PDB file of N, H, CA, C and O in Angstrom:
ATOM      1  N   UNK A   1      27.516 -44.554  61.237  1.00  0.00           N
ATOM      2  CA  UNK A   1      27.677 -44.042  62.593  1.00  0.00           C
ATOM      3  C   UNK A   1      29.004 -44.574  63.138  1.00  0.00           C
ATOM      4  O   UNK A   1      29.241 -45.782  63.140  1.00  0.00           O
ATOM      5  N   UNK A   2      29.855 -43.677  63.592  1.00  0.00           N
ATOM      6  H   UNK A   2      29.662 -42.695  63.590  1.00  0.00           H
ATOM      7  CA  UNK A   2      31.145 -44.117  64.117  1.00  0.00           C
ATOM      8  C   UNK A   2      31.135 -44.294  65.623  1.00  0.00           C
ATOM      9  O   UNK A   2      31.926 -45.069  66.161  1.00  0.00           O
ATOM     10  N   UNK A   3      30.251 -43.588  66.308  1.00  0.00           N
ATOM     11  H   UNK A   3      29.609 -42.958  65.871  1.00  0.00           H
ATOM     12  CA  UNK A   3      30.161 -43.772  67.756  1.00  0.00           C
ATOM     13  C   UNK A   3      28.745 -43.520  68.237  1.00  0.00           C
ATOM     14  O   UNK A   3      27.951 -42.853  67.573  1.00  0.00           O
ATOM     15  N   UNK A   4      28.445 -44.069  69.409  1.00  0.00           N
ATOM     16  H   UNK A   4      29.090 -44.611  69.949  1.00  0.00           H
ATOM     17  CA  UNK A   4      27.151 -43.891  70.043  1.00  0.00           C
ATOM     18  C   UNK A   4      27.391 -43.392  71.467  1.00  0.00           C
ATOM     19  O   UNK A   4      28.329 -43.827  72.135  1.00  0.00           O
ATOM     20  N   UNK A   5      26.554 -42.493  71.916  1.00  0.00           N
ATOM     21  H   UNK A   5      25.793 -42.139  71.374  1.00  0.00           H
ATOM     22  CA  UNK A   5      26.689 -41.888  73.242  1.00  0.00           C
ATOM     23  C   UNK A   5      25.595 -42.412  74.177  1.00  0.00           C
ATOM     24  O   UNK A   5      24.431 -42.539  73.797  1.00  0.00           O
ATOM     25  N   UNK A   6      26.007 -42.709  75.403  1.00  0.00           N
ATOM     26  H   UNK A   6      26.953 -42.605  75.712  1.00  0.00           H
ATOM     27  CA  UNK A   6      25.072 -43.106  76.448  1.00  0.00           C
ATOM     28  C   UNK A   6      25.200 -42.138  77.618  1.00  0.00           C
ATOM     29  O   UNK A   6      26.304 -41.730  77.980  1.00  0.00           O
ATOM     30  N   UNK A   7      24.070 -41.777  78.202  1.00  0.00           N
ATOM     31  H   UNK A   7      23.173 -42.108  77.908  1.00  0.00           H
ATOM     32  CA  UNK A   7      24.053 -41.034  79.457  1.00  0.00           C
ATOM     33  C   UNK A   7      23.830 -42.063  80.555  1.00  0.00           C
ATOM     34  O   UNK A   7      22.854 -42.813  80.529  1.00  0.00           O
ATOM     35  N   UNK A   8      24.739 -42.091  81.517  1.00  0.00           N
ATOM     36  H   UNK A   8      25.531 -41.481  81.538  1.00  0.00           H
ATOM     37  CA  UNK A   8      24.685 -43.069  82.611  1.00  0.00           C
ATOM     38  C   UNK A   8      24.412 -42.312  83.902  1.00  0.00           C
ATOM     39  O   UNK A   8      25.074 -41.320  84.208  1.00  0.00           O
ATOM     40  N   UNK A   9      23.434 -42.791  84.651  1.00  0.00           N
ATOM     41  H   UNK A   9      22.896 -43.596  84.403  1.00  0.00           H
ATOM     42  CA  UNK A   9      23.085 -42.186  85.938  1.00  0.00           C
ATOM     43  C   UNK A   9      23.042 -43.260  87.005  1.00  0.00           C
ATOM     44  O   UNK A   9      22.798 -44.432  86.714  1.00  0.00           O
ATOM     45  N   UNK A  10      23.279 -42.855  88.239  1.00  0.00           N
ATOM     46  H   UNK A  10      23.477 -41.903  88.475  1.00  0.00           H
ATOM     47  CA  UNK A  10      23.113 -43.776  89.352  1.00  0.00           C
ATOM     48  C   UNK A  10      21.619 -43.973  89.580  1.00  0.00           C
ATOM     49  O   UNK A  10      20.865 -43.002  89.640  1.00  0.00           O
ATOM     50  N   UNK A  11      21.194 -45.210  89.706  1.00  0.00           N
ATOM     51  H   UNK A  11      21.807 -45.999  89.658  1.00  0.00           H
ATOM     52  CA  UNK A  11      19.785 -45.504  89.957  1.00  0.00           C
ATOM     53  C   UNK A  11      19.468 -45.265  91.424  1.00  0.00           C
ATOM     54  O   UNK A  11      20.307 -45.539  92.281  1.00  0.00           O
ATOM     55  N   UNK A  12      18.275 -44.759  91.737  1.00  0.00           N
ATOM     56  H   UNK A  12      17.593 -44.537  91.041  1.00  0.00           H
ATOM     57  CA  UNK A  12      17.910 -44.497  93.144  1.00  0.00           C
ATOM     58  C   UNK A  12      17.981 -45.746  94.022  1.00  0.00           C
ATOM     59  O   UNK A  12      18.309 -45.659  95.205  1.00  0.00           O
ATOM     60  N   UNK A  13      17.671 -46.913  93.438  1.00  0.00           N
ATOM     61  H   UNK A  13      17.404 -46.984  92.477  1.00  0.00           H
ATOM     62  CA  UNK A  13      17.690 -48.151  94.219  1.00  0.00           C
ATOM     63  C   UNK A  13      19.067 -48.812  94.211  1.00  0.00           C
ATOM     64  O   UNK A  13      19.233 -49.900  94.763  1.00  0.00           O
ATOM     65  N   UNK A  14      20.050 -48.166  93.594  1.00  0.00           N
ATOM     66  H   UNK A  14      19.915 -47.282  93.146  1.00  0.00           H
ATOM     67  CA  UNK A  14      21.408 -48.700  93.509  1.00  0.00           C
ATOM     68  C   UNK A  14      21.719 -49.148  92.096  1.00  0.00           C
ATOM     69  O   UNK A  14      20.814 -49.459  91.322  1.00  0.00           O
ATOM     70  N   UNK A  15      22.973 -49.180  91.767  1.00  0.00           N
ATOM     71  H   UNK A  15      23.708 -48.927  92.395  1.00  0.00           H
ATOM     72  CA  UNK A  15      23.394 -49.563  90.425  1.00  0.00           C
ATOM     73  C   UNK A  15      23.371 -48.383  89.472  1.00  0.00           C
ATOM     74  O   UNK A  15      23.351 -47.225  89.889  1.00  0.00           O
ATOM     75  N   UNK A  16      23.374 -48.699  88.179  1.00  0.00           N
ATOM     76  H   UNK A  16      23.391 -49.639  87.840  1.00  0.00           H
ATOM     77  CA  UNK A  16      23.471 -47.677  87.142  1.00  0.00           C
ATOM     78  C   UNK A  16      22.477 -47.949  86.029  1.00  0.00           C
ATOM     79  O   UNK A  16      22.130 -49.096  85.747  1.00  0.00           O
ATOM     80  N   UNK A  17      22.023 -46.866  85.401  1.00  0.00           N
ATOM     81  H   UNK A  17      22.304 -45.934  85.631  1.00  0.00           H
ATOM     82  CA  UNK A  17      21.103 -46.925  84.276  1.00  0.00           C
ATOM     83  C   UNK A  17      21.759 -46.183  83.117  1.00  0.00           C
ATOM     84  O   UNK A  17      22.260 -45.071  83.289  1.00  0.00           O
ATOM     85  N   UNK A  18      21.755 -46.808  81.925  1.00  0.00           N
ATOM     86  H   UNK A  18      21.349 -47.711  81.786  1.00  0.00           H
ATOM     87  CA  UNK A  18      22.352 -46.191  80.742  1.00  0.00           C
ATOM     88  C   UNK A  18      21.306 -46.069  79.648  1.00  0.00           C
ATOM     89  O   UNK A  18      20.605 -47.031  79.335  1.00  0.00           O
ATOM     90  N   UNK A  19      21.205 -44.857  79.057  1.00  0.00           N
ATOM     91  H   UNK A  19      21.775 -44.076  79.311  1.00  0.00           H
ATOM     92  CA  UNK A  19      20.278 -44.597  77.956  1.00  0.00           C
ATOM     93  C   UNK A  19      21.063 -44.021  76.784  1.00  0.00           C
ATOM     94  O   UNK A  19      21.846 -43.085  76.946  1.00  0.00           O
ATOM     95  N   UNK A  20      20.846 -44.586  75.611  1.00  0.00           N
ATOM     96  H   UNK A  20      20.211 -45.346  75.479  1.00  0.00           H
ATOM     97  CA  UNK A  20      21.533 -44.106  74.414  1.00  0.00           C
ATOM     98  C   UNK A  20      20.901 -42.813  73.921  1.00  0.00           C
ATOM     99  O   UNK A  20      19.691 -42.616  74.036  1.00  0.00           O
ATOM    100  N   UNK A  21      21.717 -41.952  73.382  1.00  0.00           N
ATOM    101  H   UNK A  21      22.699 -42.112  73.290  1.00  0.00           H
ATOM    102  CA  UNK A  21      21.249 -40.723  72.759  1.00  0.00           C
ATOM    103  C   UNK A  21      21.086 -40.998  71.261  1.00  0.00           C
ATOM    104  O   UNK A  21      22.049 -41.382  70.596  1.00  0.00           O
ATOM    105  N   UNK A  22      19.887 -40.807  70.733  1.00  0.00           N
ATOM    106  H   UNK A  22      19.106 -40.496  71.273  1.00  0.00           H
ATOM    107  CA  UNK A  22      19.657 -40.993  69.311  1.00  0.00           C
ATOM    108  C   UNK A  22      19.327 -42.418  68.906  1.00  0.00           C
ATOM    109  O   UNK A  22      19.180 -42.701  67.717  1.00  0.00           O
ATOM    110  N   UNK A  23      19.207 -43.312  69.862  1.00  0.00           N
ATOM    111  H   UNK A  23      19.325 -43.082  70.827  1.00  0.00           H
ATOM    112  CA  UNK A  23      18.811 -44.699  69.572  1.00  0.00           C
ATOM    113  C   UNK A  23      17.979 -45.201  70.747  1.00  0.00           C
ATOM    114  O   UNK A  23      18.146 -44.736  71.874  1.00  0.00           O
ATOM    115  N   UNK A  24      17.104 -46.130  70.488  1.00  0.00           N
ATOM    116  H   UNK A  24      16.969 -46.508  69.572  1.00  0.00           H
ATOM    117  CA  UNK A  24      16.238 -46.675  71.546  1.00  0.00           C
ATOM    118  C   UNK A  24      16.925 -47.834  72.246  1.00  0.00           C
ATOM    119  O   UNK A  24      16.527 -48.989  72.097  1.00  0.00           O
ATOM    120  N   UNK A  25      17.971 -47.510  73.020  1.00  0.00           N
ATOM    121  H   UNK A  25      18.294 -46.571  73.141  1.00  0.00           H
ATOM    122  CA  UNK A  25      18.716 -48.527  73.761  1.00  0.00           C
ATOM    123  C   UNK A  25      18.754 -48.112  75.224  1.00  0.00           C
ATOM    124  O   UNK A  25      19.081 -46.970  75.549  1.00  0.00           O
ATOM    125  N   UNK A  26      18.415 -49.047  76.099  1.00  0.00           N
ATOM    126  H   UNK A  26      18.149 -49.974  75.834  1.00  0.00           H
ATOM    127  CA  UNK A  26      18.383 -48.811  77.538  1.00  0.00           C
ATOM    128  C   UNK A  26      18.908 -50.073  78.206  1.00  0.00           C
ATOM    129  O   UNK A  26      18.539 -51.183  77.821  1.00  0.00           O
ATOM    130  N   UNK A  27      19.767 -49.906  79.205  1.00  0.00           N
ATOM    131  H   UNK A  27      20.066 -49.004  79.517  1.00  0.00           H
ATOM    132  CA  UNK A  27      20.233 -51.055  79.977  1.00  0.00           C
ATOM    133  C   UNK A  27      20.608 -50.588  81.376  1.00  0.00           C
ATOM    134  O   UNK A  27      20.734 -49.390  81.633  1.00  0.00           O
ATOM    135  N   UNK A  28      20.785 -51.551  82.277  1.00  0.00           N
ATOM    136  H   UNK A  28      20.683 -52.523  82.068  1.00  0.00           H
ATOM    137  CA  UNK A  28      21.156 -51.225  83.653  1.00  0.00           C
ATOM    138  C   UNK A  28      22.029 -52.336  84.214  1.00  0.00           C
ATOM    139  O   UNK A  28      22.024 -53.464  83.720  1.00  0.00           O
ATOM    140  N   UNK A  29      22.784 -51.992  85.262  1.00  0.00           N
ATOM    141  H   UNK A  29      22.789 -51.075  85.663  1.00  0.00           H
ATOM    142  CA  UNK A  29      23.675 -52.962  85.900  1.00  0.00           C
ATOM    143  C   UNK A  29      23.972 -52.507  87.318  1.00  0.00           C
ATOM    144  O   UNK A  29      23.714 -51.362  87.688  1.00  0.00           O
ATOM    145  N   UNK A  30      24.520 -53.426  88.107  1.00  0.00           N
ATOM    146  H   UNK A  30      24.729 -54.357  87.807  1.00  0.00           H
ATOM    147  CA  UNK A  30      24.833 -53.137  89.506  1.00  0.00           C
ATOM    148  C   UNK A  30      26.139 -52.372  89.690  1.00  0.00           C
ATOM    149  O   UNK A  30      26.289 -51.636  90.666  1.00  0.00           O
ATOM    150  N   UNK A  31      27.087 -52.535  88.765  1.00  0.00           N
ATOM    151  H   UNK A  31      26.965 -53.133  87.972  1.00  0.00           H
ATOM    152  CA  UNK A  31      28.378 -51.854  88.887  1.00  0.00           C
ATOM    153  C   UNK A  31      28.893 -51.469  87.495  1.00  0.00           C
ATOM    154  O   UNK A  31      28.346 -51.902  86.481  1.00  0.00           O
ATOM    155  N   UNK A  32      29.941 -50.658  87.463  1.00  0.00           N
ATOM    156  H   UNK A  32      30.385 -50.307  88.287  1.00  0.00           H
ATOM    157  CA  UNK A  32      30.456 -50.134  86.196  1.00  0.00           C
ATOM    158  C   UNK A  32      30.999 -51.240  85.283  1.00  0.00           C
ATOM    159  O   UNK A  32      30.678 -51.234  84.095  1.00  0.00           O
ATOM    160  N   UNK A  33      31.801 -52.185  85.776  1.00  0.00           N
ATOM    161  H   UNK A  33      32.062 -52.189  86.741  1.00  0.00           H
ATOM    162  CA  UNK A  33      32.265 -53.244  84.863  1.00  0.00           C
ATOM    163  C   UNK A  33      31.112 -54.041  84.241  1.00  0.00           C
ATOM    164  O   UNK A  33      31.166 -54.382  83.059  1.00  0.00           O
ATOM    165  N   UNK A  34      30.089 -54.334  85.014  1.00  0.00           N
ATOM    166  H   UNK A  34      30.046 -54.057  85.974  1.00  0.00           H
ATOM    167  CA  UNK A  34      28.916 -55.034  84.470  1.00  0.00           C
ATOM    168  C   UNK A  34      28.173 -54.155  83.474  1.00  0.00           C
ATOM    169  O   UNK A  34      27.649 -54.651  82.477  1.00  0.00           O
ATOM    170  N   UNK A  35      28.126 -52.855  83.739  1.00  0.00           N
ATOM    171  H   UNK A  35      28.552 -52.452  84.549  1.00  0.00           H
ATOM    172  CA  UNK A  35      27.465 -51.936  82.822  1.00  0.00           C
ATOM    173  C   UNK A  35      28.194 -51.903  81.479  1.00  0.00           C
ATOM    174  O   UNK A  35      27.552 -51.877  80.429  1.00  0.00           O
ATOM    175  N   UNK A  36      29.521 -51.904  81.502  1.00  0.00           N
ATOM    176  H   UNK A  36      30.043 -51.925  82.355  1.00  0.00           H
ATOM    177  CA  UNK A  36      30.294 -51.929  80.255  1.00  0.00           C
ATOM    178  C   UNK A  36      29.887 -53.125  79.407  1.00  0.00           C
ATOM    179  O   UNK A  36      29.638 -52.986  78.210  1.00  0.00           O
ATOM    180  N   UNK A  37      29.819 -54.295  80.026  1.00  0.00           N
ATOM    181  H   UNK A  37      30.021 -54.407  80.999  1.00  0.00           H
ATOM    182  CA  UNK A  37      29.454 -55.512  79.297  1.00  0.00           C
ATOM    183  C   UNK A  37      28.029 -55.435  78.761  1.00  0.00           C
ATOM    184  O   UNK A  37      27.774 -55.836  77.626  1.00  0.00           O
ATOM    185  N   UNK A  38      27.104 -54.929  79.560  1.00  0.00           N
ATOM    186  H   UNK A  38      27.312 -54.603  80.483  1.00  0.00           H
ATOM    187  CA  UNK A  38      25.702 -54.848  79.134  1.00  0.00           C
ATOM    188  C   UNK A  38      25.496 -53.821  78.024  1.00  0.00           C
ATOM    189  O   UNK A  38      24.693 -54.039  77.117  1.00  0.00           O
ATOM    190  N   UNK A  39      26.217 -52.705  78.092  1.00  0.00           N
ATOM    191  H   UNK A  39      26.869 -52.528  78.829  1.00  0.00           H
ATOM    192  CA  UNK A  39      26.107 -51.698  77.037  1.00  0.00           C
ATOM    193  C   UNK A  39      26.639 -52.274  75.730  1.00  0.00           C
ATOM    194  O   UNK A  39      26.010 -52.114  74.684  1.00  0.00           O
ATOM    195  N   UNK A  40      27.786 -52.941  75.776  1.00  0.00           N
ATOM    196  H   UNK A  40      28.297 -53.072  76.625  1.00  0.00           H
ATOM    197  CA  UNK A  40      28.341 -53.561  74.557  1.00  0.00           C
ATOM    198  C   UNK A  40      27.345 -54.564  73.966  1.00  0.00           C
ATOM    199  O   UNK A  40      27.104 -54.573  72.759  1.00  0.00           O
ATOM    200  N   UNK A  41      26.775 -55.399  74.823  1.00  0.00           N
ATOM    201  H   UNK A  41      26.971 -55.392  75.803  1.00  0.00           H
ATOM    202  CA  UNK A  41      25.817 -56.404  74.364  1.00  0.00           C
ATOM    203  C   UNK A  41      24.579 -55.746  73.751  1.00  0.00           C
ATOM    204  O   UNK A  41      24.089 -56.189  72.713  1.00  0.00           O
ATOM    205  N   UNK A  42      24.078 -54.693  74.391  1.00  0.00           N
ATOM    206  H   UNK A  42      24.476 -54.333  75.234  1.00  0.00           H
ATOM    207  CA  UNK A  42      22.892 -53.998  73.883  1.00  0.00           C
ATOM    208  C   UNK A  42      23.165 -53.369  72.518  1.00  0.00           C
ATOM    209  O   UNK A  42      22.307 -53.408  71.636  1.00  0.00           O
ATOM    210  N   UNK A  43      24.342 -52.794  72.338  1.00  0.00           N
ATOM    211  H   UNK A  43      25.039 -52.762  73.055  1.00  0.00           H
ATOM    212  CA  UNK A  43      24.700 -52.179  71.055  1.00  0.00           C
ATOM    213  C   UNK A  43      24.820 -53.255  69.979  1.00  0.00           C
ATOM    214  O   UNK A  43      24.350 -53.066  68.857  1.00  0.00           O
ATOM    215  N   UNK A  44      25.444 -54.380  70.316  1.00  0.00           N
ATOM    216  H   UNK A  44      25.825 -54.533  71.228  1.00  0.00           H
ATOM    217  CA  UNK A  44      25.578 -55.465  69.340  1.00  0.00           C
ATOM    218  C   UNK A  44      24.219 -56.020  68.934  1.00  0.00           C
ATOM    219  O   UNK A  44      24.014 -56.360  67.769  1.00  0.00           O
ATOM    220  N   UNK A  45      23.298 -56.115  69.871  1.00  0.00           N
ATOM    221  H   UNK A  45      23.464 -55.839  70.818  1.00  0.00           H
ATOM    222  CA  UNK A  45      21.952 -56.623  69.561  1.00  0.00           C
ATOM    223  C   UNK A  45      21.132 -55.619  68.749  1.00  0.00           C
ATOM    224  O   UNK A  45      20.316 -56.020  67.919  1.00  0.00           O
ATOM    225  N   UNK A  46      21.336 -54.341  68.973  1.00  0.00           N
ATOM    226  H   UNK A  46      21.998 -54.015  69.647  1.00  0.00           H
ATOM    227  CA  UNK A  46      20.515 -53.302  68.344  1.00  0.00           C
ATOM    228  C   UNK A  46      20.900 -53.055  66.884  1.00  0.00           C
ATOM    229  O   UNK A  46      20.029 -52.810  66.049  1.00  0.00           O
ATOM    230  N   UNK A  47      22.192 -53.118  66.571  1.00  0.00           N
ATOM    231  H   UNK A  47      22.900 -53.318  67.249  1.00  0.00           H
ATOM    232  CA  UNK A  47      22.681 -52.777  65.232  1.00  0.00           C
ATOM    233  C   UNK A  47      23.100 -54.018  64.458  1.00  0.00           C
ATOM    234  O   UNK A  47      23.593 -54.988  65.035  1.00  0.00           O
ATOM    235  N   UNK A  48      22.897 -53.977  63.139  1.00  0.00           N
ATOM    236  H   UNK A  48      22.496 -53.189  62.671  1.00  0.00           H
ATOM    237  CA  UNK A  48      23.431 -55.007  62.255  1.00  0.00           C
ATOM    238  C   UNK A  48      24.944 -54.815  62.129  1.00  0.00           C
ATOM    239  O   UNK A  48      25.468 -53.753  62.468  1.00  0.00           O
ATOM    240  N   UNK A  49      25.636 -55.831  61.648  1.00  0.00           N
ATOM    241  H   UNK A  49      25.211 -56.693  61.372  1.00  0.00           H
ATOM    242  CA  UNK A  49      27.102 -55.783  61.568  1.00  0.00           C
ATOM    243  C   UNK A  49      27.627 -54.566  60.807  1.00  0.00           C
ATOM    244  O   UNK A  49      28.567 -53.921  61.271  1.00  0.00           O
ATOM    245  N   UNK A  50      27.054 -54.241  59.666  1.00  0.00           N
ATOM    246  H   UNK A  50      26.290 -54.765  59.289  1.00  0.00           H
ATOM    247  CA  UNK A  50      27.535 -53.114  58.872  1.00  0.00           C
ATOM    248  C   UNK A  50      27.158 -51.759  59.431  1.00  0.00           C
ATOM    249  O   UNK A  50      27.739 -50.751  59.028  1.00  0.00           O
ATOM    250  N   UNK A  51      26.194 -51.701  60.354  1.00  0.00           N
ATOM    251  H   UNK A  51      25.722 -52.520  60.680  1.00  0.00           H
ATOM    252  CA  UNK A  51      25.699 -50.441  60.894  1.00  0.00           C
ATOM    253  C   UNK A  51      26.214 -50.139  62.302  1.00  0.00           C
ATOM    254  O   UNK A  51      26.011 -49.036  62.812  1.00  0.00           O
ATOM    255  N   UNK A  52      26.868 -51.096  62.924  1.00  0.00           N
ATOM    256  H   UNK A  52      27.033 -51.992  62.510  1.00  0.00           H
ATOM    257  CA  UNK A  52      27.292 -50.978  64.322  1.00  0.00           C
ATOM    258  C   UNK A  52      28.376 -49.904  64.485  1.00  0.00           C
ATOM    259  O   UNK A  52      29.339 -49.883  63.720  1.00  0.00           O
ATOM    260  N   UNK A  53      28.227 -49.007  65.481  1.00  0.00           N
ATOM    261  H   UNK A  53      27.444 -49.024  66.103  1.00  0.00           H
ATOM    262  CA  UNK A  53      29.266 -48.001  65.734  1.00  0.00           C
ATOM    263  C   UNK A  53      30.544 -48.661  66.245  1.00  0.00           C
ATOM    264  O   UNK A  53      30.502 -49.717  66.876  1.00  0.00           O
ATOM    265  N   UNK A  54      31.673 -48.026  65.964  1.00  0.00           N
ATOM    266  H   UNK A  54      31.707 -47.169  65.451  1.00  0.00           H
ATOM    267  CA  UNK A  54      32.957 -48.588  66.390  1.00  0.00           C
ATOM    268  C   UNK A  54      33.345 -48.132  67.792  1.00  0.00           C
ATOM    269  O   UNK A  54      34.210 -48.748  68.415  1.00  0.00           O
ATOM    270  N   UNK A  55      32.726 -47.065  68.306  1.00  0.00           N
ATOM    271  H   UNK A  55      32.023 -46.565  67.801  1.00  0.00           H
ATOM    272  CA  UNK A  55      33.009 -46.560  69.647  1.00  0.00           C
ATOM    273  C   UNK A  55      31.722 -46.378  70.440  1.00  0.00           C
ATOM    274  O   UNK A  55      30.684 -45.998  69.897  1.00  0.00           O
ATOM    275  N   UNK A  56      31.815 -46.655  71.730  1.00  0.00           N
ATOM    276  H   UNK A  56      32.658 -46.964  72.171  1.00  0.00           H
ATOM    277  CA  UNK A  56      30.716 -46.396  72.660  1.00  0.00           C
ATOM    278  C   UNK A  56      31.230 -45.392  73.680  1.00  0.00           C
ATOM    279  O   UNK A  56      32.217 -45.648  74.369  1.00  0.00           O
ATOM    280  N   UNK A  57      30.567 -44.263  73.773  1.00  0.00           N
ATOM    281  H   UNK A  57      29.764 -44.055  73.214  1.00  0.00           H
ATOM    282  CA  UNK A  57      30.984 -43.215  74.714  1.00  0.00           C
ATOM    283  C   UNK A  57      29.970 -43.143  75.848  1.00  0.00           C
ATOM    284  O   UNK A  57      28.774 -42.975  75.609  1.00  0.00           O
ATOM    285  N   UNK A  58      30.453 -43.270  77.087  1.00  0.00           N
ATOM    286  H   UNK A  58      31.424 -43.406  77.280  1.00  0.00           H
ATOM    287  CA  UNK A  58      29.591 -43.188  78.271  1.00  0.00           C
ATOM    288  C   UNK A  58      29.818 -41.858  78.966  1.00  0.00           C
ATOM    289  O   UNK A  58      30.949 -41.499  79.294  1.00  0.00           O
ATOM    290  N   UNK A  59      28.739 -41.139  79.184  1.00  0.00           N
ATOM    291  H   UNK A  59      27.821 -41.431  78.917  1.00  0.00           H
ATOM    292  CA  UNK A  59      28.787 -39.890  79.948  1.00  0.00           C
ATOM    293  C   UNK A  59      28.147 -40.202  81.296  1.00  0.00           C
ATOM    294  O   UNK A  59      26.924 -40.302  81.402  1.00  0.00           O
ATOM    295  N   UNK A  60      28.978 -40.354  82.323  1.00  0.00           N
ATOM    296  H   UNK A  60      29.971 -40.273  82.237  1.00  0.00           H
ATOM    297  CA  UNK A  60      28.508 -40.787  83.639  1.00  0.00           C
ATOM    298  C   UNK A  60      28.262 -39.564  84.513  1.00  0.00           C
ATOM    299  O   UNK A  60      29.169 -38.770  84.764  1.00  0.00           O
ATOM    300  N   UNK A  61      27.013 -39.424  84.976  1.00  0.00           N
ATOM    301  H   UNK A  61      26.276 -40.068  84.772  1.00  0.00           H
ATOM    302  CA  UNK A  61      26.653 -38.306  85.839  1.00  0.00           C
ATOM    303  C   UNK A  61      26.356 -38.826  87.241  1.00  0.00           C
ATOM    304  O   UNK A  61      25.877 -39.945  87.428  1.00  0.00           O
ATOM    305  N   UNK A  62      26.651 -37.995  88.192  1.00  0.00           N
ATOM    306  H   UNK A  62      27.040 -37.086  88.040  1.00  0.00           H
ATOM    307  CA  UNK A  62      26.405 -38.361  89.587  1.00  0.00           C
ATOM    308  C   UNK A  62      25.904 -37.131  90.325  1.00  0.00           C
ATOM    309  O   UNK A  62      26.474 -36.047  90.207  1.00  0.00           O
ATOM    310  N   UNK A  63      24.853 -37.308  91.071  1.00  0.00           N
ATOM    311  H   UNK A  63      24.390 -38.189  91.166  1.00  0.00           H
ATOM    312  CA  UNK A  63      24.277 -36.194  91.813  1.00  0.00           C
ATOM    313  C   UNK A  63      24.622 -36.355  93.285  1.00  0.00           C
ATOM    314  O   UNK A  63      24.500 -37.439  93.856  1.00  0.00           O
ATOM    315  N   UNK A  64      25.051 -35.259  93.882  1.00  0.00           N
ATOM    316  H   UNK A  64      25.150 -34.379  93.419  1.00  0.00           H
ATOM    317  CA  UNK A  64      25.325 -35.249  95.329  1.00  0.00           C
ATOM    318  C   UNK A  64      24.609 -34.072  95.953  1.00  0.00           C
ATOM    319  O   UNK A  64      24.542 -32.993  95.365  1.00  0.00           O
ATOM    320  N   UNK A  65      24.078 -34.279  97.133  1.00  0.00           N
ATOM    321  H   UNK A  65      24.133 -35.156  97.610  1.00  0.00           H
ATOM    322  CA  UNK A  65      23.405 -33.221  97.868  1.00  0.00           C
ATOM    323  C   UNK A  65      24.166 -33.024  99.170  1.00  0.00           C
ATOM    324  O   UNK A  65      24.413 -33.975  99.911  1.00  0.00           O
ATOM    325  N   UNK A  66      24.536 -31.771  99.439  1.00  0.00           N
ATOM    326  H   UNK A  66      24.335 -30.998  98.837  1.00  0.00           H
ATOM    327  CA  UNK A  66      25.275 -31.434 100.650  1.00  0.00           C
ATOM    328  C   UNK A  66      24.439 -30.508 101.525  1.00  0.00           C
ATOM    329  O   UNK A  66      23.733 -29.633 101.023  1.00  0.00           O
ATOM    330  N   UNK A  67      24.522 -30.701 102.795  1.00  0.00           N
ATOM    331  H   UNK A  67      25.096 -31.411 103.203  1.00  0.00           H
ATOM    332  CA  UNK A  67      23.852 -29.775 103.701  1.00  0.00           C
ATOM    333  C   UNK A  67      24.591 -28.447 103.693  1.00  0.00           C
ATOM    334  O   UNK A  67      25.822 -28.411 103.699  1.00  0.00           O
ATOM    335  N   UNK A  68      23.843 -27.366 103.680  1.00  0.00           N
ATOM    336  H   UNK A  68      22.843 -27.395 103.675  1.00  0.00           H
ATOM    337  CA  UNK A  68      24.454 -26.041 103.700  1.00  0.00           C
ATOM    338  C   UNK A  68      24.757 -25.722 105.109  1.00  0.00           C
ATOM    339  O   UNK A  68      25.283 -24.647 105.399  1.00  0.00           O
TER     340      UNK A  68
END
């Protein structure tokens, strides 16, 4: 595996939630820089050295509601 993809969403109570696509990895953080560190740590813990992806791709989604 050369890269792993995460879908990142804003949590309703604040902060961010990241879920990996194709792997059972989930993490959360209060801000984006903290999320970067937590995602890296989660990937390192989940994969063995020879199996670890070399890239982590974050797809950050944000929902906004506007009054019509």
